[in-house]
Amino acid sequence: MNVHYPALLVIIPLLASFFISAAGWLRPVWCFPLAVAAMAGSLLVSLGLLVDVLLGIPGLYWFGGWPPPWGIYYRVDHLNTLVLVIIAAVGFVNLMAARPTVERDFPEKAGPFYTLYVLFVTGLLGMVVTGDAFNLYVLLEIAAITGYALIALGKGRAALSSLHYIFMGTIGACFYLLGVGYLYIVTGSLNMEDISRLLQPLHGSNVVIVAFVIMMVGIWLKMGFFPLHAWLPNAYTYAPSPVSSLVAPLMTKVMVYVMIRMILTVFTLDYAFLVLKLNDAVVWLAVIAIVAGSLLALAEKDVKRMLTYIVVAEVGYMVGGFWLGNRAGFTGAVLHIVNDALMTFCLFLAVGNIIHVKGNSRLESLSGLFRTMPWTMGALVVGALSIIGVPPTCGFFSKWYLLLGAIQSGHYGFLAALLGSSLVGVVLFFRIFEIGYFEPLGASHGPAHGEGGAAVREAPLGMLVPLWITALSLILVGLYTGEIVGRVIRHAIPEMML
Amino acid sequence: MKALGLIIVALVGAILVYATIDFPPFGDPESPASLHVSPRYLEKTLEETAVPNAVTSVLADYRSFDTMFETTVIFCAGVACFLLLRVPRRRPPAPRQFRHRLTGLTFRIKDGGEFVLPVREFEPVDSIWTPYDLIIETICRYLIPFIQIFGLYVIAHGHYSPGGGFQGGVILGASIILLSVSHNLRTALKRMGEKTSALFSPLGVLIYTGTGVLCLVLGYNFLDYQALAALLPGGPIMARSHGIFLVEVGVGMAVMGTMVWIFKNLASRGRYDEGL
């Protein structure tokens, strides 16, 4: 529709962030409305782009009017349009849910908080929409720096966890940048498609192999792929709840998207699957990630911390699904980026509500919550069923595609890991349901006991409505899986996989 | 654990060395990096952007969009420091010290103590106060205006010589920091308050982004400075040069504001009462 949509997608929130920052000094009451306007603007533009893609209108944008490879360009296609919508939607809905917590916990810092919040979403949107390898790094930096600051805002060990995350995240980003630098040395270009064209005769080069490996390790570090996940649980646990429900669902998924984009558009599937033949090894790594993430989640006594390990396991789903290298696996991986972002978002929002009311999310403080917080716990059930993979929630469908992919390529290790992790999910969440439903209120022995009893009430409406919008969207996305796969994801599958 | 770390470091090092085998020779004019996009930047920069300095034209025109986000990164850093370090002003006043302007005698007022002497003759000083140093203060006072003029020169002259918004902004920011180091934080705050530096930072990036939005409003692509030809004299090529200047000014302001802002937050541990 509008040719400027790809640019407006990031420029609206970017501009808004400057005004929010200034409003923090001049008119603090404007901060929140400005942030809402920015997120709403991005969401509308991303929906407009989705419509354009469905109609077959290419979303290309040359910044500064310079044609690629000289300038930077944005490109919206079937692969990234869904991811864009999910980022903008989660950013918008979570902002609504964030307000009560922000106003209670750090009212005097609302201005800088909303500024960084909006910039974080800007960074993620830019990373997904860009067609330039270096531009991706710059936006990765924006998302990373704002993410570190937002996470460090939490209580207790948040600052230390954030510092740990900074070290690991910086190494990851550096590795990515080093990869881009190596590619530039042998191709002289930063534009993704241009690099890909110039790389064709260079597939045997050591430089390209090292660039590929080091880039993958960097991206895996940022997404918390199992042996490189150590920063993730603490960072996401100690962050304030509005931050964990923003960062945890989005950051890891966006990095999965970046991995897929780099392989599809820059290195090409031929290179990753036929020249390097890494696929089997990476799928086994994913199997380890799923198993380890699920087992570590089982050992946790705190719901929020448990969720962070589920995130680690889910990363394994997507990485493994993509590296299976067949149609069903690819479809499952891309669909799971969307679904998993929504599922983890729903769960983190629900836990955020519990923390808002009870002050913590330890298992023992959940006792009797189905009676006092029925709406929050109801949404938690929907999210949990989706993680386990019960139809008609969306989690079932992406898991179905992943299973199908595992069977088609004969990778039974991955198949077993998927099924096993679903069973672990059942154990995990039914333990929560049991405590919440059957244990009487106030039977807990935790410190929450004193403030429990009659004082416990449902979370404010401003947090429940976003939570239920998300919970219902899980079912809705599940019901429309056929449409999503048939009209969008199917067109993103590269010809080699057909 | 240490041994494991050592092994990983050695492994990464070995991988990087392995890659160098296929590197083009050092300084090779025939290497891909100097044959693909860079020749156009070097050869056409004057006729396409009217800027003789190819570094500036690549930075602020061909790849201007990256630079806009690099400036935003600096802005993010400023906001992040503020968010994490700034202590809200609810704290009761700790022991304070005052110096008699004429005699140089220093008084210490205990927590909650009242100051009854005529305030005008006294000035507040820091608890780790180094004695008043005439030579350093005077020299810095004379030096700072020249540093600032040089900073402005570096911003303005980025088109022709090494320089530009980032470098000039750092010099401007450093001049305020020098004022704070040579005198004290309060003197620097009087010259450039917390609010001023905090507003300079987003305003600078806003000038950059705003230039881009202006191009968009005028019917061109974002950051396509040609559009400015409708507003500025000199035609579309000169408009690119002017556009670059505009965004360099924005970068300079953002860098200066952010540097001073971060410095104040770090030096006073977010309290803004005393510090370097």
XYZ file of C-alpha atoms in Angstrom, chain A residues 4 7-8 10-11 14-15 17-19 21-22 25-26 61-67 69-72 74 107-109 112-113 115-116 119 122 132 134-135 137-139 141-142 145-146 148-150 152-153 175 178 182 184-190 194 197-198 204-207 209-210 213-214, chain B residues 12 15-24 31-34 36-38 40-41 48-49 61-70 72-73 75-77 79-90 194-195 198-199 202-203 205-206 209-210 213 216 219-226 240 261:
142
model
C 7.313 3.876 2.986
C 10.897 2.470 6.906
C 7.982 3.658 9.024
C 11.171 1.339 12.754
C 11.047 5.104 12.404
C 12.488 5.433 17.082
C 11.119 8.978 16.860
C 11.576 7.159 21.959
C 13.230 10.600 21.712
C 9.978 12.302 22.596
C 12.828 10.628 26.822
C 12.208 14.372 26.632
C 11.834 15.612 31.964
C 9.138 17.984 30.809
C 13.047 0.081 0.682
C 16.267 1.872 -0.238
C 17.477 4.135 2.537
C 18.858 7.422 1.282
C 17.656 6.448 -2.176
C 20.874 4.482 -2.791
C 20.378 1.194 -4.602
C 24.768 -2.869 -2.717
C 25.838 0.746 -2.149
C 23.141 1.702 0.273
C 21.221 -0.109 2.981
C 15.008 -3.214 3.950
C 7.300 5.444 39.079
C 10.103 8.029 38.982
C 11.931 6.061 36.297
C 13.702 6.205 30.756
C 11.975 2.838 31.165
C 12.256 5.015 26.227
C 14.363 1.874 26.447
C 13.980 1.255 21.569
C 12.718 -0.915 17.470
C 22.016 -5.697 5.222
C 26.042 -4.882 9.055
C 22.819 -3.004 9.672
C 24.583 -5.845 13.820
C 23.854 -2.200 14.624
C 20.246 -2.993 15.468
C 23.431 -3.607 19.537
C 20.389 -1.427 20.182
C 22.038 -2.513 25.208
C 18.435 -1.649 25.990
C 20.792 -5.244 29.448
C 19.606 -2.011 31.045
C 16.008 -3.169 31.374
C 19.408 -4.785 35.395
C 16.460 -2.769 36.678
C 31.437 -13.141 16.849
C 33.691 -10.884 13.025
C 35.328 -12.030 7.167
C 33.481 -8.509 3.643
C 37.128 -9.451 3.221
C 36.299 -12.062 0.585
C 33.293 -10.416 -1.086
C 33.600 -6.681 -0.496
C 29.889 -6.342 0.171
C 27.574 -6.016 3.155
C 24.894 -9.472 -2.884
C 25.804 -14.032 -5.083
C 29.514 -13.325 -4.600
C 35.674 -23.878 -0.609
C 37.361 -20.933 1.068
C 38.584 -21.252 4.649
C 37.478 -17.711 5.327
C 33.893 -21.658 6.649
C 35.267 -19.738 9.626
C 31.043 -21.182 12.132
C 31.861 -18.079 14.112
C 39.162 -19.996 18.722
C 40.235 -21.210 13.934
C 40.978 -17.552 13.281
C 44.509 -18.360 12.146
C 43.112 -21.110 9.921
C 40.956 -18.509 8.176
C 43.894 -16.275 7.401
C 45.311 -18.902 5.018
C 42.770 -17.859 2.401
C 42.929 -14.136 3.094
C 43.850 -11.868 0.204
C 41.397 -7.775 -3.101
C 37.602 -8.115 -3.305
C 37.071 -5.534 -0.575
C 38.686 -2.835 -2.693
C 33.374 -4.185 -5.303
C 31.610 -1.264 -3.596
C 34.466 0.924 -2.471
C 32.228 3.843 -6.408
C 32.452 5.500 -3.002
C 27.231 12.508 -6.130
C 27.369 14.205 -2.757
C 25.079 9.475 3.217
C 25.568 6.080 1.554
C 25.262 4.269 4.879
C 23.587 7.033 6.799
C 20.933 4.718 8.159
C 23.565 2.734 10.079
C 25.043 5.903 11.494
C 21.627 7.037 12.679
C 21.363 3.859 14.732
C 24.953 4.176 15.947
C 20.902 5.937 18.835
C 23.182 3.391 20.517
C 21.609 7.714 23.273
C 20.603 4.288 24.620
C 23.795 4.157 26.676
C 19.439 6.567 29.076
C 20.624 3.208 30.430
C 23.171 4.862 32.751
C 20.536 7.269 33.965
C 17.966 4.521 34.490
C 20.316 2.351 36.517
C 22.444 4.885 38.397
C 20.316 7.906 39.171
C 19.135 7.963 42.752
C 15.844 9.790 43.260
C 16.200 12.895 45.402
C 14.359 11.561 48.445
C 21.351 17.568 34.388
C 18.217 18.408 32.438
C 19.606 14.845 29.285
C 17.641 16.821 26.697
C 17.560 12.927 22.453
C 17.465 16.292 20.690
C 19.317 12.105 17.588
C 16.003 13.782 16.834
C 16.063 11.284 12.421
C 14.108 14.466 11.794
C 11.678 12.274 8.159
C 10.274 11.437 3.622
C 8.295 12.819 -1.078
C 11.665 11.075 -1.222
C 12.962 8.030 0.616
C 13.977 8.272 4.243
C 17.349 10.072 4.546
C 17.471 10.818 0.817
C 18.920 14.301 1.266
C 18.181 15.232 -2.342
C 23.215 16.013 -0.017
C 25.225 12.963 31.119
